[in-house]
Tab-separated table of C-alpha atoms in Angstrom:
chain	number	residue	atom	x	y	z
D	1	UNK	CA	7.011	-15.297	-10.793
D	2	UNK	CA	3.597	-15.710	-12.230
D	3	UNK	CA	2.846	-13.176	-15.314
D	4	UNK	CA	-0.645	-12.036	-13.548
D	5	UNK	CA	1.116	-10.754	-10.709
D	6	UNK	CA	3.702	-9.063	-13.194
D	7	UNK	CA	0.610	-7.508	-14.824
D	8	UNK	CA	-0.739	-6.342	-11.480
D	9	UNK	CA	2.469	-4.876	-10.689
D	10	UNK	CA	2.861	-2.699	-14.669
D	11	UNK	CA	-0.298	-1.226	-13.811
D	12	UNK	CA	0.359	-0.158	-10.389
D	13	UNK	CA	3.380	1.618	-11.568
D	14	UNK	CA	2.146	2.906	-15.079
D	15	UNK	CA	-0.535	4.214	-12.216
D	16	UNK	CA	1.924	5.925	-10.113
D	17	UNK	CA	4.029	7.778	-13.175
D	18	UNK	CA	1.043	8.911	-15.227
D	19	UNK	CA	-0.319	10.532	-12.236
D	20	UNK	CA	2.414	12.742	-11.491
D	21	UNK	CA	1.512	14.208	-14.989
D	22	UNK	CA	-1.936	13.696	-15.873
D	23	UNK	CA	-4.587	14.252	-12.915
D	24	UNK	CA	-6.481	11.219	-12.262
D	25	UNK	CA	-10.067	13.564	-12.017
D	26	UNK	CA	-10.377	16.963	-12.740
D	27	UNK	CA	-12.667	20.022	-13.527
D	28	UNK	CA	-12.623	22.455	-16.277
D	29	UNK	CA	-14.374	25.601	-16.546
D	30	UNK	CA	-14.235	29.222	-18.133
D	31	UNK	CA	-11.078	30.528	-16.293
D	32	UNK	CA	-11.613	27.612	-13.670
D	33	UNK	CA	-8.993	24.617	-14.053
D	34	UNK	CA	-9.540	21.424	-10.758
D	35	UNK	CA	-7.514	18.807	-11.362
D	36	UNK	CA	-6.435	16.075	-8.680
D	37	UNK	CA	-2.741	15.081	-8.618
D	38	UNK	CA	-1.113	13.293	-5.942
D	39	UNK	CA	-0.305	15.863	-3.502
D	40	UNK	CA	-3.607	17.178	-3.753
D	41	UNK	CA	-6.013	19.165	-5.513
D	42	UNK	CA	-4.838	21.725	-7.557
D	43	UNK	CA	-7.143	24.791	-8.318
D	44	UNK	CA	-6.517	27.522	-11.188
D	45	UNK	CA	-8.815	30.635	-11.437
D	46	UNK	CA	-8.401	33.662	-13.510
D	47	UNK	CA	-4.640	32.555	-13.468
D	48	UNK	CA	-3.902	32.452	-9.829
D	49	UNK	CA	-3.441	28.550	-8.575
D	50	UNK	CA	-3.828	27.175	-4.748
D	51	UNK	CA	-3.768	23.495	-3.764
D	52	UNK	CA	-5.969	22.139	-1.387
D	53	UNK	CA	-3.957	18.632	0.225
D	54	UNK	CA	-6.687	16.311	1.556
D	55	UNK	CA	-5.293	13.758	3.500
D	56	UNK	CA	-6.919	10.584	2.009
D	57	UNK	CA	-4.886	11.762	-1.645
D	58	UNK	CA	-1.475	10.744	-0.245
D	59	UNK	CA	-2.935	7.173	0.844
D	60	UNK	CA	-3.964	6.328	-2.387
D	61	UNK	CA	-0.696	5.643	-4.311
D	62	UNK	CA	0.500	4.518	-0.778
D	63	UNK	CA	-2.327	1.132	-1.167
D	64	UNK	CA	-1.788	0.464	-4.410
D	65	UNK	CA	1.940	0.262	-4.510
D	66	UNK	CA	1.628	-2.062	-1.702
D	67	UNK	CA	-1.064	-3.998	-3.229
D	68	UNK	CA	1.484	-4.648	-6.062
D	69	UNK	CA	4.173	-5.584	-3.299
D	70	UNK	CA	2.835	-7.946	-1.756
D	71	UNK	CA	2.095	-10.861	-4.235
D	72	UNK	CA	5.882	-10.476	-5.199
D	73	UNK	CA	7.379	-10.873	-1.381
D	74	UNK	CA	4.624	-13.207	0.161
D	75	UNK	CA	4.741	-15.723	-2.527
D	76	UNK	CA	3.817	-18.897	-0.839
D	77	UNK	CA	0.549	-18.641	0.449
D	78	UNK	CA	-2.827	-17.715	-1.308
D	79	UNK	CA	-3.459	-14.867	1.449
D	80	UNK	CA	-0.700	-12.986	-0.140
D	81	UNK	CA	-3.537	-12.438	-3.070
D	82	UNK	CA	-6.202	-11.848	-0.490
D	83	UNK	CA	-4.511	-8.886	1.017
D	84	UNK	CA	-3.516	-7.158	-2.158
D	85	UNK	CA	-6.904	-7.393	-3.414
D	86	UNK	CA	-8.016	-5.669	-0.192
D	87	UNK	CA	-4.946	-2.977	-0.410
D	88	UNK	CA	-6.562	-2.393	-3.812
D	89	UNK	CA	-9.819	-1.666	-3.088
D	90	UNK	CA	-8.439	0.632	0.196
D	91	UNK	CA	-6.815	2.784	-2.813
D	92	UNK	CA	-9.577	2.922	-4.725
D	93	UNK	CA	-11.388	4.193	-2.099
D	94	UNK	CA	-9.150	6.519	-1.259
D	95	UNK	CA	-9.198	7.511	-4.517
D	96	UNK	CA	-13.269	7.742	-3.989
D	97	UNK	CA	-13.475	9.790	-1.298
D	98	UNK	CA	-10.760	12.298	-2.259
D	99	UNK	CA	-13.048	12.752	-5.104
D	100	UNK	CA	-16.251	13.047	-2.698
D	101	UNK	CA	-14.186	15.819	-0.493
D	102	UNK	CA	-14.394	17.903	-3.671
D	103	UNK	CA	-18.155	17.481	-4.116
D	104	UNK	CA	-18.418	18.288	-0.208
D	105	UNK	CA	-16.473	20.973	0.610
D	106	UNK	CA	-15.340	22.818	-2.962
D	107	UNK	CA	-18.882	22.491	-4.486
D	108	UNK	CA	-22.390	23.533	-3.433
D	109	UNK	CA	-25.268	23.207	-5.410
D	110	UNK	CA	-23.570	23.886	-8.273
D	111	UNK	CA	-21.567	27.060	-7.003
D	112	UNK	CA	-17.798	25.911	-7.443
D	113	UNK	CA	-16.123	27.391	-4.082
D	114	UNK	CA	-12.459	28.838	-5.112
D	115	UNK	CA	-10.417	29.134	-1.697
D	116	UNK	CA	-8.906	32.793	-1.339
D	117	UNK	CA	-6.060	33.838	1.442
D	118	UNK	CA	-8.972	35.035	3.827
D	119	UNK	CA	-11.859	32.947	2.716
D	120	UNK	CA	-13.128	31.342	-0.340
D	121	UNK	CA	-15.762	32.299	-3.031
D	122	UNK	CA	-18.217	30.833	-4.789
D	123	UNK	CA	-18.454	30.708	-8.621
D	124	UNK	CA	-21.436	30.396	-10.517
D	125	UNK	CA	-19.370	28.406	-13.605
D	126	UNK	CA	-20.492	25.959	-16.248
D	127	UNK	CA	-18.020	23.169	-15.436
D	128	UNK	CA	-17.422	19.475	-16.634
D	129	UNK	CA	-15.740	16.832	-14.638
D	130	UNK	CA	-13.747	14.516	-16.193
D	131	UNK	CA	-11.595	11.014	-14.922
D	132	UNK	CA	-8.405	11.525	-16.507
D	133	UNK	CA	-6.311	8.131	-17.297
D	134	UNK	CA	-4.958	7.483	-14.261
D	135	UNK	CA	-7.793	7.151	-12.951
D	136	UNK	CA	-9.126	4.221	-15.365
D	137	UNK	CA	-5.648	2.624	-14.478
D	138	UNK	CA	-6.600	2.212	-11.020
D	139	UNK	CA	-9.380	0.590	-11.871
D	140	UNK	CA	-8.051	-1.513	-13.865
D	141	UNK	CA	-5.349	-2.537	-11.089
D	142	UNK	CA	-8.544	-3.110	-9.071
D	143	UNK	CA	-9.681	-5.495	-11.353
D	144	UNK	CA	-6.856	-7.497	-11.915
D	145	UNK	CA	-5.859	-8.152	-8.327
D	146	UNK	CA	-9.871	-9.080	-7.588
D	147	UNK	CA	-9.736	-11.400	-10.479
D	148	UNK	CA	-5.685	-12.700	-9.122
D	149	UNK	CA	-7.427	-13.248	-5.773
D	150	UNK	CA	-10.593	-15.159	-7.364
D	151	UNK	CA	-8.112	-17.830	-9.336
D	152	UNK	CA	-5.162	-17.871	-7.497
D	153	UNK	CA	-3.366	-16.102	-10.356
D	154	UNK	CA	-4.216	-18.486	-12.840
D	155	UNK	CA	-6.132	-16.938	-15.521
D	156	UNK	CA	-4.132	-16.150	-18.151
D	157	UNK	CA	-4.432	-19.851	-20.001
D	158	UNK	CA	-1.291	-21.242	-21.674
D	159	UNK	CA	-1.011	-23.661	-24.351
D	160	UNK	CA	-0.466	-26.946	-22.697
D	161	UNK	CA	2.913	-27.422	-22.996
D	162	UNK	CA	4.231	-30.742	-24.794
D	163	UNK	CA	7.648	-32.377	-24.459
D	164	UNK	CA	7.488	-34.401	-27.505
D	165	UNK	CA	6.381	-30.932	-29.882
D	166	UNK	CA	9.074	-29.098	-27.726
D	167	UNK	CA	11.398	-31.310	-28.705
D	168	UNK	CA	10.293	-30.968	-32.491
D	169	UNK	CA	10.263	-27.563	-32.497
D	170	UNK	CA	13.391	-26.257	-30.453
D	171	UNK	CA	15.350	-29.551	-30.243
D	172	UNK	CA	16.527	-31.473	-26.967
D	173	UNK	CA	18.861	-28.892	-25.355
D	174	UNK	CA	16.366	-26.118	-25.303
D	175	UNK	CA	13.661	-29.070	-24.466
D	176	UNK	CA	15.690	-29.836	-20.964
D	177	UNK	CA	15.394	-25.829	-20.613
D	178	UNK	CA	12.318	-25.389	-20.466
D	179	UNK	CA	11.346	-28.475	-18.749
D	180	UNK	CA	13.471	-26.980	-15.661
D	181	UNK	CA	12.058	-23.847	-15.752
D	182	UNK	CA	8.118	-25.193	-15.611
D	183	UNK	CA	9.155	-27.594	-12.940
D	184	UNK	CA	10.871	-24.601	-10.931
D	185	UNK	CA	14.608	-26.797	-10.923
D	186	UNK	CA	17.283	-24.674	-10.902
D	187	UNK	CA	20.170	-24.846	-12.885
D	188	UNK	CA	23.618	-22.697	-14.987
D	189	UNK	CA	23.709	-22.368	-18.578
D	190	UNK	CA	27.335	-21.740	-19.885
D	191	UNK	CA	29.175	-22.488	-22.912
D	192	UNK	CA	26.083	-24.099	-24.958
D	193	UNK	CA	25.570	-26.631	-21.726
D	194	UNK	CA	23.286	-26.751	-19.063
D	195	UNK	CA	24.170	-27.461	-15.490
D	196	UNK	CA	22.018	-28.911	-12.943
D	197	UNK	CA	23.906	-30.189	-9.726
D	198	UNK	CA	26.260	-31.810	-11.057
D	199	UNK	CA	24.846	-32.986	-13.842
D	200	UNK	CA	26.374	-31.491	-17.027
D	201	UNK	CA	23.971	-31.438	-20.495
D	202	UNK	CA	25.523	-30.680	-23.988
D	203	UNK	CA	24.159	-31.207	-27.990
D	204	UNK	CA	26.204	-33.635	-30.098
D	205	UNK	CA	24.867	-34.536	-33.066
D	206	UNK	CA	21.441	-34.401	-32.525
D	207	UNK	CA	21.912	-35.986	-29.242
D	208	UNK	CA	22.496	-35.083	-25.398
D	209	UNK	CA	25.496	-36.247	-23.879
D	210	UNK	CA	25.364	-36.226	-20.413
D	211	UNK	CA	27.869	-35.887	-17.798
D	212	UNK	CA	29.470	-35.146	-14.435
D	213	UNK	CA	31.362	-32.076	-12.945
D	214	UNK	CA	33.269	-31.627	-9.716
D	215	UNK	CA	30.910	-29.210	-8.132
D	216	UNK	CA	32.916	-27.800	-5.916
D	217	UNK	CA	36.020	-27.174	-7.902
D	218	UNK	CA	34.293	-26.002	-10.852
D	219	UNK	CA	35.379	-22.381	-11.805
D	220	UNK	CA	32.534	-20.178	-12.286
D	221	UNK	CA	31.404	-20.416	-16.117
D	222	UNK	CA	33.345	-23.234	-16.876
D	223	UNK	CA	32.673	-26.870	-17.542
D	224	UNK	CA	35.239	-29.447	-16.490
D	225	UNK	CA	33.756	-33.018	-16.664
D	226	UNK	CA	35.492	-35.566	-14.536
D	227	UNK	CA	33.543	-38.284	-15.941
D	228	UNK	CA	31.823	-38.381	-19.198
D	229	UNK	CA	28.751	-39.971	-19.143
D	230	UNK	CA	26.300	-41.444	-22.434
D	231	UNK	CA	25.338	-39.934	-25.489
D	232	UNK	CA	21.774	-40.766	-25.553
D	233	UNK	CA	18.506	-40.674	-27.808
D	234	UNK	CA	16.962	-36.986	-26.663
D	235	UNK	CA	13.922	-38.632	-25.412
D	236	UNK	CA	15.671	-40.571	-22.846
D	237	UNK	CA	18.805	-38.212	-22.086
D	238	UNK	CA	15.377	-35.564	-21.563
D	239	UNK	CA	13.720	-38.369	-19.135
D	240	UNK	CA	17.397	-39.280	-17.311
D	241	UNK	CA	17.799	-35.243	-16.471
D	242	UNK	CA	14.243	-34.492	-15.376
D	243	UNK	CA	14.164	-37.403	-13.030
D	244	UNK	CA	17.708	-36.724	-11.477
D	245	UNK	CA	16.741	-32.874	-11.229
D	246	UNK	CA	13.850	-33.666	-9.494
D	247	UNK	CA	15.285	-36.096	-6.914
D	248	UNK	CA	18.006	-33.915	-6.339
D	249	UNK	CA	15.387	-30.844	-5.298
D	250	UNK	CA	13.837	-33.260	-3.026
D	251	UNK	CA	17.057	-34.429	-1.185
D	252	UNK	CA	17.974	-30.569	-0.890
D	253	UNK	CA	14.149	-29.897	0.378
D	254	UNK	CA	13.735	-26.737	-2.144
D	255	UNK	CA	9.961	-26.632	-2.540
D	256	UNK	CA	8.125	-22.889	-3.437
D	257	UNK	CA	4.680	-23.194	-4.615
D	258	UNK	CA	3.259	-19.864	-5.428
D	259	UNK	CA	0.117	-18.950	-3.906
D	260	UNK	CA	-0.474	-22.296	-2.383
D	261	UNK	CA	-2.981	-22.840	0.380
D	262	UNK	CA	-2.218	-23.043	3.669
D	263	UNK	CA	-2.414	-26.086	5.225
């Protein structure tokens, strides 16, 4: 799962929860409180509060929680992207044109109108709007999935990772780790080993020793070799594993390339 999508996703929901406490716009006046939550706009004069539902306010969270979805369940194609920038920018102008409902129909040339049981009323008030912080959320979720879209959510830049400094740094089992996990592979890690396929990796002494397991009598968190292998350098044992995890994904055909292009 790539970490811009993950970001995407955050701000969707830190979206979602703020506004059911903080209104994402709102209006403030003497004895005159607007503010838009997400089942509508909610009016407050001289203590007595009605809500006005438009129905473009409930489609707002409704596109952007699905613009956060989709990267995470359509993961193979670049379209996935595509869409949830478009879902996006449906939200925000949801969001937009809840906000333009207000200027249309609850304000007229400066008179705020204050709906009444019978009618409505309009208020000669000073009155400032204001966005409230959901509101810069949103579009900061727009942002993000426009600029996921753009690179294929690939723009948060890594240091480029090196085996030899890994293996400085963290030493040859955690080396093998992380080498699976950039190359996708997967694998079990129980008891201080590593386990891909049937391929069992341990630390001894600075080195890996390497051997093989009986797959399909091998109780769940346990290691039982049936034949020990080599204890190698930890540049070769790390070269043996990677090349026997990767020819064992491609005899079981697991391939997932996130956000690939179709062919």
């Amino acid at each position: 799962m790539r970490i811009e999508v993950l970001i995407l996703l955050s701000l969707v929901l830190a979206f979602i929860i703020t506004w059911l406490f903080i209104p994402a716009w709102s209006i403030k006046g003497p004895n005159y409180y607007l503010r838009l939550m997400p089942w509508g706009f909610v009016v407050t004069f001289f203590g007595v509060t009605y809500i006005v539902p438009p129905p473009t306010v409930y489609l707002v969270p409704f596109f952007a929680l699905d613009s956060a979805l989709v990267p995470l369940i359509w993961r193979r194609s670049v379209y996935s992207l595509y869409l949830s920038a478009l879902l996006i920018t449906l939200a925000l102008t949801m969001f937009a044109d809840t906000v333009l409902f207000q200027e249309r129909y609850m304000q007229v040339k400066g008179y705020l109108i204050e709906p009444t049981p019978n009618g409505y009323l309009y208020v000669a008030l000073p009155h400032s709007p204001a966005f409230g912080i959901p509101g810069y959320i949103l579009a900061m979720s727009a942002a993000v999935a426009i600029l996921n879209m753009v690179t294929r959510a690939r723009w948060i830049k890594y240091r480029a990772w090196s085996l030899a400094q890994t293996l400085a740094e963290y030493g040859p089992l955690m080396t093998v780790e992380q080498a699976l996990k950039r190359l996708n592979i997967p694998y079990v890690k129980a008891q201080g080993t590593i386990i891909v396929g049937n391929l069992v990796i341990r630390e001894a002494d600075g080195k890996l020793a390497l051997s093989l397991i009986d797959a399909a009598n091998k109780p769940l968190g346990e290691v039982a070799p049936v034949e020990v292998g080599l204890l190698m350098p930890p540049n070769e044992a790390i070269a043996y594993v990677i090349h026997e995890a990767v020819k064992r994904v491609f005899e079981e055909k697991v391939t997932v390339i996130e956000y690939a292009e179709e062919d």
